[in-house]
PDB file of C-alpha atoms in Angstrom:
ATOM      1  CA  UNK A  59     137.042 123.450  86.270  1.00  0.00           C
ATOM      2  CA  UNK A  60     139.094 126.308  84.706  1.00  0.00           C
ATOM      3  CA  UNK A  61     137.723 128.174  82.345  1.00  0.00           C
ATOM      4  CA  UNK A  62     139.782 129.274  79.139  1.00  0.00           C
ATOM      5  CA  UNK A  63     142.376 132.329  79.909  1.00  0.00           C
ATOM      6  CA  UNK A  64     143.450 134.984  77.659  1.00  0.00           C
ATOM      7  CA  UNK A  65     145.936 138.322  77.912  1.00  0.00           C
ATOM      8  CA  UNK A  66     146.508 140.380  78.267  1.00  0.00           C
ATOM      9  CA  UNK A  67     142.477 141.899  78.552  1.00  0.00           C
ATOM     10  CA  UNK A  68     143.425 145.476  77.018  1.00  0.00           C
ATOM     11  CA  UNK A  69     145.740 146.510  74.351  1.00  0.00           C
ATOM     12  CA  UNK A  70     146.291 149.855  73.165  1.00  0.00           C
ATOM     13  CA  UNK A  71     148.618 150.485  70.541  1.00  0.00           C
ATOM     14  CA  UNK A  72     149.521 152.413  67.442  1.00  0.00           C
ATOM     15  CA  UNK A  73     149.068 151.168  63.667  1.00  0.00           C
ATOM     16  CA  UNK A  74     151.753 149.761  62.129  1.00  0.00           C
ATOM     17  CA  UNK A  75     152.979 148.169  65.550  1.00  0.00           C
ATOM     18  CA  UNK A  76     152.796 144.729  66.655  1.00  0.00           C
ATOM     19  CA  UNK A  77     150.830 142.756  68.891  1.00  0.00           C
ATOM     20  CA  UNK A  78     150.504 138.962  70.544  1.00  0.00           C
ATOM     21  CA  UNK A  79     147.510 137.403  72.544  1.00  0.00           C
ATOM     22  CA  UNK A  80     147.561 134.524  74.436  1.00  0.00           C
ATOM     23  CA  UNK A  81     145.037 132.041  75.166  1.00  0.00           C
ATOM     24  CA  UNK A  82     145.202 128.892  77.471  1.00  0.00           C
ATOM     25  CA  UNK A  83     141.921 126.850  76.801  1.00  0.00           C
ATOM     26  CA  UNK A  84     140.100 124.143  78.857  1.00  0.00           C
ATOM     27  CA  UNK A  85     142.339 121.735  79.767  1.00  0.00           C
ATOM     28  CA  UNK A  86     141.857 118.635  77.458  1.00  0.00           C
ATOM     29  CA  UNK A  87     140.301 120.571  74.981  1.00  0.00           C
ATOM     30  CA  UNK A  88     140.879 119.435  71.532  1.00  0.00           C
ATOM     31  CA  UNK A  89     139.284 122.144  69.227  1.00  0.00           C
ATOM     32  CA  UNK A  90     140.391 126.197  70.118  1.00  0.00           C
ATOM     33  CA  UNK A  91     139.257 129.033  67.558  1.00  0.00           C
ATOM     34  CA  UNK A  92     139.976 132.430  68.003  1.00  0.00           C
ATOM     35  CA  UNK A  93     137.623 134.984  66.733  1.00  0.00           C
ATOM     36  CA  UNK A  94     137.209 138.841  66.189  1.00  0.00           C
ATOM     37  CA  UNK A  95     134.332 140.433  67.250  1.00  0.00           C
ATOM     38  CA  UNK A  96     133.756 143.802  65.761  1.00  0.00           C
ATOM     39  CA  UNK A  97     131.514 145.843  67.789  1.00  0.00           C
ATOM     40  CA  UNK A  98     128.372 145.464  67.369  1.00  0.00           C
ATOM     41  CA  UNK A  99     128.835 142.374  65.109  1.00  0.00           C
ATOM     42  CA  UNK A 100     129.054 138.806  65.950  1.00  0.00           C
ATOM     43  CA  UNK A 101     131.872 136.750  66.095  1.00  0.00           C
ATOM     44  CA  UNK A 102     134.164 136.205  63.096  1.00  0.00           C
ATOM     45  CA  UNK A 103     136.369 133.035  63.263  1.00  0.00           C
ATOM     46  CA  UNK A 104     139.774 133.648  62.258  1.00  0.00           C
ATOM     47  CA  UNK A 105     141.320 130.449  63.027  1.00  0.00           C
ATOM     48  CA  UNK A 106     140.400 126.732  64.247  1.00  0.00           C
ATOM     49  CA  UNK A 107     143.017 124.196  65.685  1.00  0.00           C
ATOM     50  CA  UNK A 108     142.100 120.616  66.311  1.00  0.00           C
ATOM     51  CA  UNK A 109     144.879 119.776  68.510  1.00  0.00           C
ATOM     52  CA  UNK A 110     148.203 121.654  67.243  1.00  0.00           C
ATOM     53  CA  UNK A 111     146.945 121.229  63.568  1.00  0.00           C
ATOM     54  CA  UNK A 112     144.851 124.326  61.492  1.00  0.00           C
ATOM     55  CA  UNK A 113     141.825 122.873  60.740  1.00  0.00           C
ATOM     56  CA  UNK A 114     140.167 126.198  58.656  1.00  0.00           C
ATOM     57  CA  UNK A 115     142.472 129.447  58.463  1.00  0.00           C
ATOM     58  CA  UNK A 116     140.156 131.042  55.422  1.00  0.00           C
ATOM     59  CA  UNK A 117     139.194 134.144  57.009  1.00  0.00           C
ATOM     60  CA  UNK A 118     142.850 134.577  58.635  1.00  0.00           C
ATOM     61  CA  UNK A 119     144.235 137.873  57.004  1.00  0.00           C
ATOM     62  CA  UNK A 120     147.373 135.979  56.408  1.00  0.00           C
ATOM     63  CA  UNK A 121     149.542 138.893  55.232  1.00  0.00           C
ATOM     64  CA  UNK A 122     149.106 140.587  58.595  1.00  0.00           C
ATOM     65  CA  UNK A 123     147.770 138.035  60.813  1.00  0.00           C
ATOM     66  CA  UNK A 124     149.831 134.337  62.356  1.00  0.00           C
ATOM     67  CA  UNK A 125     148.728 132.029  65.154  1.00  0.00           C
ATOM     68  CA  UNK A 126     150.415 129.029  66.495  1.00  0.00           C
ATOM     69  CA  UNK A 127     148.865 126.380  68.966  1.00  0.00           C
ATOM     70  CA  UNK A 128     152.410 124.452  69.862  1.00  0.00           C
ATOM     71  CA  UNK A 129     151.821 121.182  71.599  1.00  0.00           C
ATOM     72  CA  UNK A 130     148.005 121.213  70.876  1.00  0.00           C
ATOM     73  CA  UNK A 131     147.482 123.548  74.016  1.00  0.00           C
ATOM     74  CA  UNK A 132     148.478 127.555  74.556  1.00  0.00           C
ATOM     75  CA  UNK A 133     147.508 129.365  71.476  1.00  0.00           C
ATOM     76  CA  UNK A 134     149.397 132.832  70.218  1.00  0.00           C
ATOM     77  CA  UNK A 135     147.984 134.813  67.843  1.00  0.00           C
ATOM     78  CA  UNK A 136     149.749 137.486  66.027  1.00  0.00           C
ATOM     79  CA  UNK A 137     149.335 140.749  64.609  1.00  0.00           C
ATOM     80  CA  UNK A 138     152.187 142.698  61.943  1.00  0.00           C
ATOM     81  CA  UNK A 139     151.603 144.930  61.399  1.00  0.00           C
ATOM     82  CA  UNK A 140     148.393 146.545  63.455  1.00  0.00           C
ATOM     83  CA  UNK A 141     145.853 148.286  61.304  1.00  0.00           C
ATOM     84  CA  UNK A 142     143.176 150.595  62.360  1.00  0.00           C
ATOM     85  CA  UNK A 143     140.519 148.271  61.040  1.00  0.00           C
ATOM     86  CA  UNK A 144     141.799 145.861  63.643  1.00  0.00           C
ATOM     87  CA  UNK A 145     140.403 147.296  66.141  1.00  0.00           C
ATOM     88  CA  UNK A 146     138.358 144.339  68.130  1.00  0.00           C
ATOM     89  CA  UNK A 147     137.690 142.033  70.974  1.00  0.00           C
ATOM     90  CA  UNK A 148     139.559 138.820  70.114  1.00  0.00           C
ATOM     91  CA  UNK A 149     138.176 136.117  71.558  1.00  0.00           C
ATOM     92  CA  UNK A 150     139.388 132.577  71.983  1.00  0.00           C
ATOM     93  CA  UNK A 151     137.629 129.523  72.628  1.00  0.00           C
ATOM     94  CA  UNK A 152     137.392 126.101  73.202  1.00  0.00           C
ATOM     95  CA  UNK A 153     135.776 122.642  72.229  1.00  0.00           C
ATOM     96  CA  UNK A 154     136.416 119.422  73.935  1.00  0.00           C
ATOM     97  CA  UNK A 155     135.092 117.413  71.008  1.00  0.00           C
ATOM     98  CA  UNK A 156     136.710 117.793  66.892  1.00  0.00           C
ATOM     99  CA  UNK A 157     134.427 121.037  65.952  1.00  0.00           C
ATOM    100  CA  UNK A 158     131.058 121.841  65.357  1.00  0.00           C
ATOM    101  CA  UNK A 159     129.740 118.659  67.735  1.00  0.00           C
ATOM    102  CA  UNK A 160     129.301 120.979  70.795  1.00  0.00           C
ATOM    103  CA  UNK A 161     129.269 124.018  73.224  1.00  0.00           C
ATOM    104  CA  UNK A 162     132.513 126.096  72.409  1.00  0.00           C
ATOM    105  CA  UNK A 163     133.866 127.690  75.659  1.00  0.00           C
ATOM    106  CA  UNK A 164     134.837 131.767  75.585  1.00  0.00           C
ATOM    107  CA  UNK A 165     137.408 133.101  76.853  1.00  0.00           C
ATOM    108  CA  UNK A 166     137.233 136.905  78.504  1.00  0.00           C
ATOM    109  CA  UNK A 167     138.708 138.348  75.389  1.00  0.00           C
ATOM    110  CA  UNK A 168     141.544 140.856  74.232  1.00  0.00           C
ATOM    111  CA  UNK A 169     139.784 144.041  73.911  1.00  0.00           C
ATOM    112  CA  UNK A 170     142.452 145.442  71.089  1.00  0.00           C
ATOM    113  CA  UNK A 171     142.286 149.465  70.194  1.00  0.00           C
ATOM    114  CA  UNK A 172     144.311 150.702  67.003  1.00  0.00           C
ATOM    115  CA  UNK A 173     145.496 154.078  67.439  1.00  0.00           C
TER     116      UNK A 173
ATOM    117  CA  UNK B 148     129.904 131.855  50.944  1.00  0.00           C
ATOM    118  CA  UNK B 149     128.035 130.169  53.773  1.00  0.00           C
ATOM    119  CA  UNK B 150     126.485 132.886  55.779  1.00  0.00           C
ATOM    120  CA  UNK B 151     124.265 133.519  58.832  1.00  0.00           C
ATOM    121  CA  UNK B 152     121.789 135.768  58.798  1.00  0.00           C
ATOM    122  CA  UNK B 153     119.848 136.613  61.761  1.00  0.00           C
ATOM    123  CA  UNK B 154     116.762 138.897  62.388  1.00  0.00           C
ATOM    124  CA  UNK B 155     115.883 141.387  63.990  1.00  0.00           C
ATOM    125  CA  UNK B 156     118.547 143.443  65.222  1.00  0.00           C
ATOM    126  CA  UNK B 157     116.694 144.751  67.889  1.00  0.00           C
ATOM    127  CA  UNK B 158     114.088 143.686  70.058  1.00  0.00           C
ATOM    128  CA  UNK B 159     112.231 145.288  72.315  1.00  0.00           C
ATOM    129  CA  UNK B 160     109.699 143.861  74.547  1.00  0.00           C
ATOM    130  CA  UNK B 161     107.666 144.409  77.943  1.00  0.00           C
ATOM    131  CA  UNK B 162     108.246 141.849  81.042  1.00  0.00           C
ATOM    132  CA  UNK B 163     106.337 138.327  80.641  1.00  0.00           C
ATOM    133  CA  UNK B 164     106.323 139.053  76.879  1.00  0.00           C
ATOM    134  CA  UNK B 165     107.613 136.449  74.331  1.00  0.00           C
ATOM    135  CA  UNK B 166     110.774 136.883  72.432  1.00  0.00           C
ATOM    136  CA  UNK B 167     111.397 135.493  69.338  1.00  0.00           C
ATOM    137  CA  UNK B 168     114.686 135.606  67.008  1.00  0.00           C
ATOM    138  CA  UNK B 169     114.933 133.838  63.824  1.00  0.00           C
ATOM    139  CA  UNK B 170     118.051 132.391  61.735  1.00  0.00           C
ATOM    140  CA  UNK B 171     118.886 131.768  58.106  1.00  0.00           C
ATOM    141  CA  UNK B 172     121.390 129.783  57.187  1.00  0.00           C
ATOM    142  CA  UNK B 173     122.976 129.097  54.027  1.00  0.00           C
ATOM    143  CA  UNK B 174     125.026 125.805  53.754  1.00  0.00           C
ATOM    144  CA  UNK B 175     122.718 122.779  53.395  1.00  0.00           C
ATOM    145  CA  UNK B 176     125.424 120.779  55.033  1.00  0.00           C
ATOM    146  CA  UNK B 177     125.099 122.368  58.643  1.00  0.00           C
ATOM    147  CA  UNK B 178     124.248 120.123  61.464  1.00  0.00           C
ATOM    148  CA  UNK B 179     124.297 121.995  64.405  1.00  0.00           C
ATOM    149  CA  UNK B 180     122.943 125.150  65.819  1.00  0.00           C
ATOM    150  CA  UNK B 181     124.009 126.990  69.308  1.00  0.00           C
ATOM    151  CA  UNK B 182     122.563 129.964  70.387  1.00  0.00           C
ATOM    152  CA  UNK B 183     124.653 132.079  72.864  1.00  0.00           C
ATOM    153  CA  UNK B 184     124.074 135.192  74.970  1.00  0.00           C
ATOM    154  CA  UNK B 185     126.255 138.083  75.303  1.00  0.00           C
ATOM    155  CA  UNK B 186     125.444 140.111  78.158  1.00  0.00           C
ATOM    156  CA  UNK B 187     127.828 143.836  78.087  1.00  0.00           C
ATOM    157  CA  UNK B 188     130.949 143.603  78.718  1.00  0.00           C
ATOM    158  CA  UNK B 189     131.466 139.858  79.135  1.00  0.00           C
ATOM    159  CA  UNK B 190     131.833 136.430  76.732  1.00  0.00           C
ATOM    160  CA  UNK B 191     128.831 134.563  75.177  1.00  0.00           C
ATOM    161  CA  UNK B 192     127.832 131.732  76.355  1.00  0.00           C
ATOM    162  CA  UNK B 193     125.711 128.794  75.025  1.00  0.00           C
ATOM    163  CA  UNK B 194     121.812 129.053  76.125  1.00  0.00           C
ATOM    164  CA  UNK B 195     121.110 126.322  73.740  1.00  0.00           C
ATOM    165  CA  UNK B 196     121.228 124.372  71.081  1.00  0.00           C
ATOM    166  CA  UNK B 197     119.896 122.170  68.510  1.00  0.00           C
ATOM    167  CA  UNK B 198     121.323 119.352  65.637  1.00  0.00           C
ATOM    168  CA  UNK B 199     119.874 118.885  62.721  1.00  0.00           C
ATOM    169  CA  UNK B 200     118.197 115.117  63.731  1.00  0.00           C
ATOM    170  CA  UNK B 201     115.730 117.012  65.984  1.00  0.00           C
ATOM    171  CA  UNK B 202     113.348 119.439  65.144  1.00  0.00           C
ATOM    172  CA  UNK B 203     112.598 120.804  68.491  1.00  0.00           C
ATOM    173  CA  UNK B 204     114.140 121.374  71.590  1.00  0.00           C
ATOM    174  CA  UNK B 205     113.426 123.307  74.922  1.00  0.00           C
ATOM    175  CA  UNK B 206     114.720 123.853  78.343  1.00  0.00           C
ATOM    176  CA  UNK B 207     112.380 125.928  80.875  1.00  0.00           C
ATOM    177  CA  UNK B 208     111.178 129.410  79.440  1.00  0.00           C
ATOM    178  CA  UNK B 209     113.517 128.812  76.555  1.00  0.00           C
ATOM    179  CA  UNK B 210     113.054 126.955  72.755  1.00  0.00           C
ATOM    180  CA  UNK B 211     114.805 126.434  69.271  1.00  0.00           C
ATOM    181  CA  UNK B 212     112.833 124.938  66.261  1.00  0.00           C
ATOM    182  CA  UNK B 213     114.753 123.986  63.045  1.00  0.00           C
ATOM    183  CA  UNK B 214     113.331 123.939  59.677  1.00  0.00           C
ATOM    184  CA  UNK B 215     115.965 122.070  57.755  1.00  0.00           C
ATOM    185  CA  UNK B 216     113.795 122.534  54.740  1.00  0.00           C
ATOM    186  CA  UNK B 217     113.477 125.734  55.113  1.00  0.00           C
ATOM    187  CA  UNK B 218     117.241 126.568  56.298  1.00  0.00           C
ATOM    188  CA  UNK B 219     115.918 128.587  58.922  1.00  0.00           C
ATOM    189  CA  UNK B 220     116.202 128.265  63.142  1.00  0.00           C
ATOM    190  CA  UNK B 221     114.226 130.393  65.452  1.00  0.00           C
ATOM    191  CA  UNK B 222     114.759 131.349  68.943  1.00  0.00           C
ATOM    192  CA  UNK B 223     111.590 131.396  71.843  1.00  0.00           C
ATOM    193  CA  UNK B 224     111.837 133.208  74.936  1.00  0.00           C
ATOM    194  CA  UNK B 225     108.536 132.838  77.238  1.00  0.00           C
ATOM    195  CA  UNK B 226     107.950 134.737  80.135  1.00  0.00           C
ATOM    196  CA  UNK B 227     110.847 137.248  79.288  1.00  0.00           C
ATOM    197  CA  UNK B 228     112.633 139.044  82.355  1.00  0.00           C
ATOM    198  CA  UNK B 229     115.168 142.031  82.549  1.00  0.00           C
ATOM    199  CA  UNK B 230     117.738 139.353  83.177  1.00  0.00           C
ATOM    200  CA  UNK B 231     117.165 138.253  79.677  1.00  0.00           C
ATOM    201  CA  UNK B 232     118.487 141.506  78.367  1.00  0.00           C
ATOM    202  CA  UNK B 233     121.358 141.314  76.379  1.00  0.00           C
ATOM    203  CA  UNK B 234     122.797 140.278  72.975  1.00  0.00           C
ATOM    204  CA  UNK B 235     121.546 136.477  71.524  1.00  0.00           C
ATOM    205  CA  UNK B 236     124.078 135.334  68.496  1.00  0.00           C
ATOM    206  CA  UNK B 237     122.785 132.490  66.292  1.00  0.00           C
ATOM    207  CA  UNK B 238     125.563 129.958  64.961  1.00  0.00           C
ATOM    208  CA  UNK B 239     125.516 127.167  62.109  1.00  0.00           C
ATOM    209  CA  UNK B 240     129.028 124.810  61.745  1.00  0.00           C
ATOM    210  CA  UNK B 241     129.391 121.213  60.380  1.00  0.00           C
ATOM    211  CA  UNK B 242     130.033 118.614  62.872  1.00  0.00           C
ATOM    212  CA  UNK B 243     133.460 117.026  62.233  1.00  0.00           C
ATOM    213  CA  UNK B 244     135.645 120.430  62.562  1.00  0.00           C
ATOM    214  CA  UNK B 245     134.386 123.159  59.887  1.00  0.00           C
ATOM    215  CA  UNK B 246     133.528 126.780  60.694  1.00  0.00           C
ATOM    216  CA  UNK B 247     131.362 128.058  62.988  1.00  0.00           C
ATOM    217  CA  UNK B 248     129.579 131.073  61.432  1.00  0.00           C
ATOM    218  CA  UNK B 249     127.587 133.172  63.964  1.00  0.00           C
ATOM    219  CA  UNK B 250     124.784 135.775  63.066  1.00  0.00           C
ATOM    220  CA  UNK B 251     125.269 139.331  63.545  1.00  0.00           C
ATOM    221  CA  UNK B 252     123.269 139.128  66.823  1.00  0.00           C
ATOM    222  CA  UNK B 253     119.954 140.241  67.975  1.00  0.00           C
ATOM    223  CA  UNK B 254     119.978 142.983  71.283  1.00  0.00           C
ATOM    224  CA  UNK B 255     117.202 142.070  73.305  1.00  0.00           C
ATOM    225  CA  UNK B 256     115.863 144.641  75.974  1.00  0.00           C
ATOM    226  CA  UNK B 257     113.354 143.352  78.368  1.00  0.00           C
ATOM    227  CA  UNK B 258     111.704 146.683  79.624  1.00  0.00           C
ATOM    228  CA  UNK B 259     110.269 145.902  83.396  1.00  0.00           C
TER     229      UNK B 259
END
């Protein structure tokens, strides 16, 4: 079985830019989150999707930050414009149950550096 | 907010030793707890894991015990090897499709 897939795996750019990662979970996966991991701190979920619906965006930095899951499979998410605070891994992962019943699945991450 | 706390940051211990990390967490309505382990450089990954209808649970040299009184979820690591070195995140979430909020994570060095 495949795991889940993200990219790119390194990102450098400057603040005030933009940025997209991409992440291909688990095939029949319902549930995919992406998170930011500061380093040194545990994940931080950003975003859940049960299927192509949002099912908890509260900790999404909306002014700055999008993500889309079209078709309830490949998941963007967005930066605009990049901050230096945003510095981070950005992990995504997936579920094959509706969230919270099970193991989550990470992907490699998106180490992201904010020049 | 519903938080995780998890304690201590660091842990240092000597081959064959016991390791043990403990949890808080704050919403009454969590149901399930996963610990994963980060080793450097790569993704965490589920070690174990507990819900809330069982107080106990163990596989080999590791354990979790829930306290639901309490709100607190330890840990055990028997017979701890350098292999075991790395970072141990805690988790709480709802079952049904609410957050998943991890601890801050516990780096565990197993000193041969």
């Amino acid at each position: 079985e495949a795991g889940v897939a993200q990219s790119p795996r390194y990102k450098i750019i400057e603040k005030r830019q933009s940025v997209a990662f991409w992440c291909n979970p688990i095939s029949g996966h319902a549930t995919l989150y992406w998170y930011q991991q500061i380093l040194g701190q545990g994940p931080k979920l950003l975003i859940q999707f049960q299927n192509n619906g949002v099912v908890d965006d509260s900790q999404l930095p909306k002014d700055r930050f999008s993500a889309e899951r079209l078709k309830g499979v490949d998941s963007t998410l967005k930066i605009q414009p990049a901050k230096l605070e945003d510095s981070a891994v950005y992990l995504c992962a997936s579920e094959v149950g509706a969230g919270g019943l099970g193991e989550q699945f990470f992907g490699p991450g998106t180490r992201l550096t904010v020049l | 907010g519903e938080n995780v706390e998890q304690h201590p940051s660091t842990l240092s211990v000597q081959e064959g030793d016991s390791a043990v990390i403990k949890c808080t967490y704050s919403d009454s309505a969590s149901n399930y707890f996963p610990w994963y382990k980060q080793e450097l450089g790569k993704r965490p990954q589920l070690i174990i894991d507990i819900r809330s209808n069982v107080g106990e649970k163990k596989d080999q040299r590791i354990a979790v015990t829930l306290n639901k009184t309490a709100k607190h979820f330890s840990l055990h690591i028997t017979e701890t090897q350098p292999e075991d070195s790395a970072v141990y995140f805690c988790a709480a979430s709802i079952a049904g499709g609410f957050k998943t909020i991890f601890g801050a994570g516990t780096r565990l060095f197993v000193k041969a």
